[in-house]
mmCIF file of C-alpha atoms in Angstrom:
data_model
loop_
_atom_site.group_PDB
_atom_site.id
_atom_site.type_symbol
_atom_site.label_atom_id
_atom_site.label_comp_id
_atom_site.label_asym_id
_atom_site.label_seq_id
_atom_site.Cartn_x
_atom_site.Cartn_y
_atom_site.Cartn_z
ATOM 1 C CA MET F 1 1.246 -17.856 9.333
ATOM 2 C CA ARG F 2 0.242 -17.349 5.721
ATOM 3 C CA LEU F 3 -3.188 -15.736 5.354
ATOM 4 C CA PRO F 4 -5.453 -16.109 2.347
ATOM 5 C CA SER F 5 -4.418 -13.749 -0.451
ATOM 6 C CA GLY F 6 -5.645 -10.183 -0.139
ATOM 7 C CA VAL F 7 -6.359 -10.421 3.594
ATOM 8 C CA LYS F 8 -4.749 -7.768 5.767
ATOM 9 C CA THR F 9 -4.128 -8.203 9.451
ATOM 10 C CA ARG F 10 -5.885 -5.889 11.891
ATOM 11 C CA GLN F 11 -2.585 -4.057 12.426
ATOM 12 C CA GLN F 12 -2.148 -3.558 8.666
ATOM 13 C CA SER F 13 -5.713 -2.354 8.153
ATOM 14 C CA GLY F 14 -5.452 0.174 10.990
ATOM 15 C CA GLY F 15 -8.558 -1.029 12.801
ATOM 16 C CA SER F 16 -8.748 -1.593 16.507
ATOM 17 C CA ASN F 17 -11.297 -3.380 18.580
ATOM 18 C CA THR F 18 -11.114 -3.354 22.366
ATOM 19 C CA ASN F 19 -14.215 -5.490 22.885
ATOM 20 C CA MET F 20 -13.495 -9.022 23.931
ATOM 21 C CA ASP F 21 -16.111 -11.443 22.675
ATOM 22 C CA LYS F 22 -16.183 -15.138 21.948
ATOM 23 C CA TYR F 23 -18.170 -16.480 18.998
ATOM 24 C CA LEU F 24 -19.145 -20.140 18.983
ATOM 25 C CA TYR F 25 -19.929 -22.106 15.837
ATOM 26 C CA GLU F 26 -20.864 -25.668 14.982
ATOM 27 C CA GLY F 27 -19.487 -27.501 11.978
ATOM 28 C CA PHE F 28 -22.109 -28.079 9.304
ATOM 29 C CA TYR F 29 -20.087 -29.339 6.313
ATOM 30 C CA SER F 30 -16.754 -31.151 6.266
ATOM 31 C CA TYR F 31 -13.632 -29.216 5.336
ATOM 32 C CA ASN F 32 -10.321 -31.062 5.069
ATOM 33 C CA PRO F 33 -7.339 -28.761 4.436
ATOM 34 C CA VAL F 34 -5.286 -31.629 2.968
ATOM 35 C CA GLU F 35 -7.879 -32.238 0.237
ATOM 36 C CA HIS F 36 -7.628 -28.547 -0.712
ATOM 37 C CA GLN F 37 -3.814 -28.588 -0.544
ATOM 38 C CA HIS F 38 -3.789 -26.035 2.268
ATOM 39 C CA ASP F 39 -0.853 -25.913 4.676
ATOM 40 C CA ASP F 40 -0.730 -26.589 8.425
ATOM 41 C CA ASP F 41 -2.227 -23.167 9.229
ATOM 42 C CA TYR F 42 -5.651 -24.510 8.216
ATOM 43 C CA ILE F 43 -7.643 -26.840 10.459
ATOM 44 C CA PRO F 44 -10.310 -29.416 9.631
ATOM 45 C CA VAL F 45 -14.015 -29.007 10.314
ATOM 46 C CA ASP F 46 -16.521 -31.852 10.525
ATOM 47 C CA PRO F 47 -20.274 -31.739 11.113
ATOM 48 C CA GLY F 48 -20.903 -31.363 14.843
ATOM 49 C CA ASP F 49 -17.452 -29.912 15.656
ATOM 50 C CA HIS F 50 -17.532 -26.962 18.048
ATOM 51 C CA MET F 51 -15.501 -23.959 16.897
ATOM 52 C CA GLU F 52 -14.511 -20.838 18.859
ATOM 53 C CA VAL F 53 -13.352 -17.427 17.616
ATOM 54 C CA GLU F 54 -12.281 -14.663 20.004
ATOM 55 C CA THR F 55 -12.213 -10.962 19.205
ATOM 56 C CA PRO F 56 -10.468 -8.685 18.531
ATOM 57 C CA LEU F 57 -9.768 -10.465 15.278
ATOM 58 C CA GLU F 58 -6.348 -10.606 13.650
ATOM 59 C CA PHE F 59 -7.928 -9.831 10.279
ATOM 60 C CA PRO F 60 -11.362 -8.539 9.226
ATOM 61 C CA VAL F 61 -14.138 -10.988 8.411
ATOM 62 C CA GLU F 62 -16.270 -10.643 5.335
ATOM 63 C CA GLY F 63 -19.984 -10.628 6.114
ATOM 64 C CA THR F 64 -20.955 -10.660 9.785
ATOM 65 C CA MET F 65 -19.715 -12.736 12.691
ATOM 66 C CA GLU F 66 -23.126 -14.434 12.726
ATOM 67 C CA GLN F 67 -22.714 -15.394 9.050
ATOM 68 C CA PRO F 68 -19.033 -15.031 8.230
ATOM 69 C CA LYS F 69 -17.813 -15.410 4.680
ATOM 70 C CA GLY F 70 -14.237 -16.350 3.898
ATOM 71 C CA TRP F 71 -11.840 -17.517 6.610
ATOM 72 C CA LEU F 72 -11.925 -17.350 10.390
ATOM 73 C CA LYS F 73 -9.033 -17.887 12.774
ATOM 74 C CA GLY F 74 -10.020 -19.827 15.836
ATOM 75 C CA ARG F 75 -9.998 -23.109 17.690
ATOM 76 C CA ASN F 76 -11.714 -26.382 16.924
ATOM 77 C CA LEU F 77 -12.713 -27.292 20.474
ATOM 78 C CA THR F 78 -13.690 -30.803 19.455
ATOM 79 C CA LYS F 79 -10.314 -31.635 17.909
ATOM 80 C CA GLY F 80 -8.182 -29.325 20.089
ATOM 81 C CA VAL F 81 -6.453 -27.526 17.205
ATOM 82 C CA THR F 82 -6.112 -23.839 16.334
ATOM 83 C CA GLY F 83 -5.889 -22.249 12.887
ATOM 84 C CA LEU F 84 -7.851 -20.997 9.897
ATOM 85 C CA PHE F 85 -11.165 -22.549 8.934
ATOM 86 C CA PRO F 86 -13.900 -21.595 6.460
ATOM 87 C CA GLY F 87 -16.915 -19.598 7.571
ATOM 88 C CA HIS F 88 -20.463 -19.915 6.229
ATOM 89 C CA PRO F 89 -21.733 -22.383 4.966
ATOM 90 C CA TYR F 90 -19.158 -24.764 6.569
ATOM 91 C CA VAL F 91 -19.999 -23.554 10.082
ATOM 92 C CA LYS F 92 -23.208 -22.245 11.640
ATOM 93 C CA PHE F 93 -23.282 -19.547 14.303
ATOM 94 C CA ILE F 94 -24.399 -20.796 17.731
ATOM 95 C CA ARG F 95 -23.948 -17.867 20.125
ATOM 96 C CA LYS F 96 -21.837 -14.931 21.230
ATOM 97 C CA GLU F 97 -20.364 -14.703 24.721
ATOM 98 C CA SER F 98 -19.192 -11.324 25.963
ATOM 99 C CA LEU F 99 -15.812 -11.273 27.691
ATOM 100 C CA SER F 100 -15.526 -7.461 27.663
ATOM 101 C CA ASN F 101 -13.616 -6.370 30.716
ATOM 102 C CA SER F 102 -15.741 -8.609 32.902
ATOM 103 C CA LEU F 103 -12.801 -9.410 35.133
ATOM 104 C CA THR F 104 -10.838 -6.180 35.028
ATOM 105 C CA HIS F 105 -13.550 -3.609 35.791
ATOM 106 C CA ASN F 106 -15.534 -5.364 38.501
ATOM 107 C CA ARG F 107 -15.328 -3.845 41.947
ATOM 108 C CA PRO F 108 -13.790 -6.099 44.542
ATOM 109 C CA SER F 109 -16.462 -8.090 46.275
ATOM 110 C CA GLU F 110 -16.634 -8.864 49.950
ATOM 111 C CA ALA F 111 -14.402 -11.676 51.037
ATOM 112 C CA PRO F 112 -16.290 -14.941 51.187
ATOM 113 C CA SER F 113 -17.075 -16.372 54.586
ATOM 114 C CA PRO F 114 -14.603 -18.993 55.673
ATOM 115 C CA PRO F 115 -15.887 -22.540 55.686
ATOM 116 C CA PRO F 116 -17.101 -23.751 59.070
ATOM 117 C CA THR F 117 -14.476 -25.342 61.254
ATOM 118 C CA ASP F 118 -14.966 -28.600 63.094
ATOM 119 C CA GLU F 119 -15.834 -26.626 66.240
ATOM 120 C CA THR F 120 -18.602 -24.784 64.417
ATOM 121 C CA SER F 121 -20.002 -28.041 63.080
ATOM 122 C CA ILE F 122 -19.979 -29.611 66.533
ATOM 123 C CA HIS F 123 -21.616 -26.529 68.038
ATOM 124 C CA VAL F 124 -24.398 -26.658 65.472
ATOM 125 C CA GLU F 125 -24.902 -30.356 66.079
ATOM 126 C CA VAL F 126 -25.038 -29.923 69.864
ATOM 127 C CA SER F 127 -27.369 -26.934 69.567
ATOM 128 C CA PHE F 128 -29.644 -28.998 67.383
ATOM 129 C CA PHE F 129 -29.754 -32.185 69.444
ATOM 130 C CA PHE F 130 -29.777 -30.686 72.948
ATOM 131 C CA PRO F 131 -33.289 -29.211 72.666
ATOM 132 C CA LEU F 132 -34.424 -32.397 70.962
ATOM 133 C CA ARG F 133 -33.253 -34.458 73.961
ATOM 134 C CA ILE F 134 -35.259 -32.264 76.335
ATOM 135 C CA TRP F 135 -38.275 -32.454 74.088
ATOM 136 C CA LEU F 136 -38.164 -36.251 74.103
ATOM 137 C CA GLY F 137 -38.264 -36.125 77.847
ATOM 138 C CA VAL F 138 -35.177 -37.473 79.563
ATOM 139 C CA GLU F 139 -37.217 -37.869 82.731
ATOM 140 C CA GLN F 140 -39.384 -40.641 81.285
ATOM 141 C CA GLU F 141 -40.001 -43.734 83.364
ATOM 142 C CA GLY F 142 -39.083 -41.990 86.576
ATOM 143 C CA ARG F 143 -35.517 -41.173 85.632
ATOM 144 C CA SER F 144 -34.194 -37.695 86.189
ATOM 145 C CA GLU F 145 -30.824 -36.123 85.596
#
């Protein structure tokens, strides 16, 4: 993929980022890569589109992730395409979701209880209705069991 001129990849710049975060944006202005004669590495943005960028980034972002300047690499969730798209003012920051080691460092939890079997369901039903039958009085009108 061809990056905008002067942009180094994270590997080239020597930076490393082990945090895994997801940044969500919403399209504010339209950007059409064809109108700007950009190649297939660039993706369109329309007002209301939902965009997602995951870290660590392949190349550094100018500004902040909450107000990025220049280009971001991510996914247009609305259109289902991945590539480069312009940052602020074309997109507005919505929120950050932390993905940092949430799955890899959690201690194993207790195994969930198995779902009730048919026998358990029947037992519960019988246990519930049996006392109810006695309470209603089976011996009404001179009948006894």
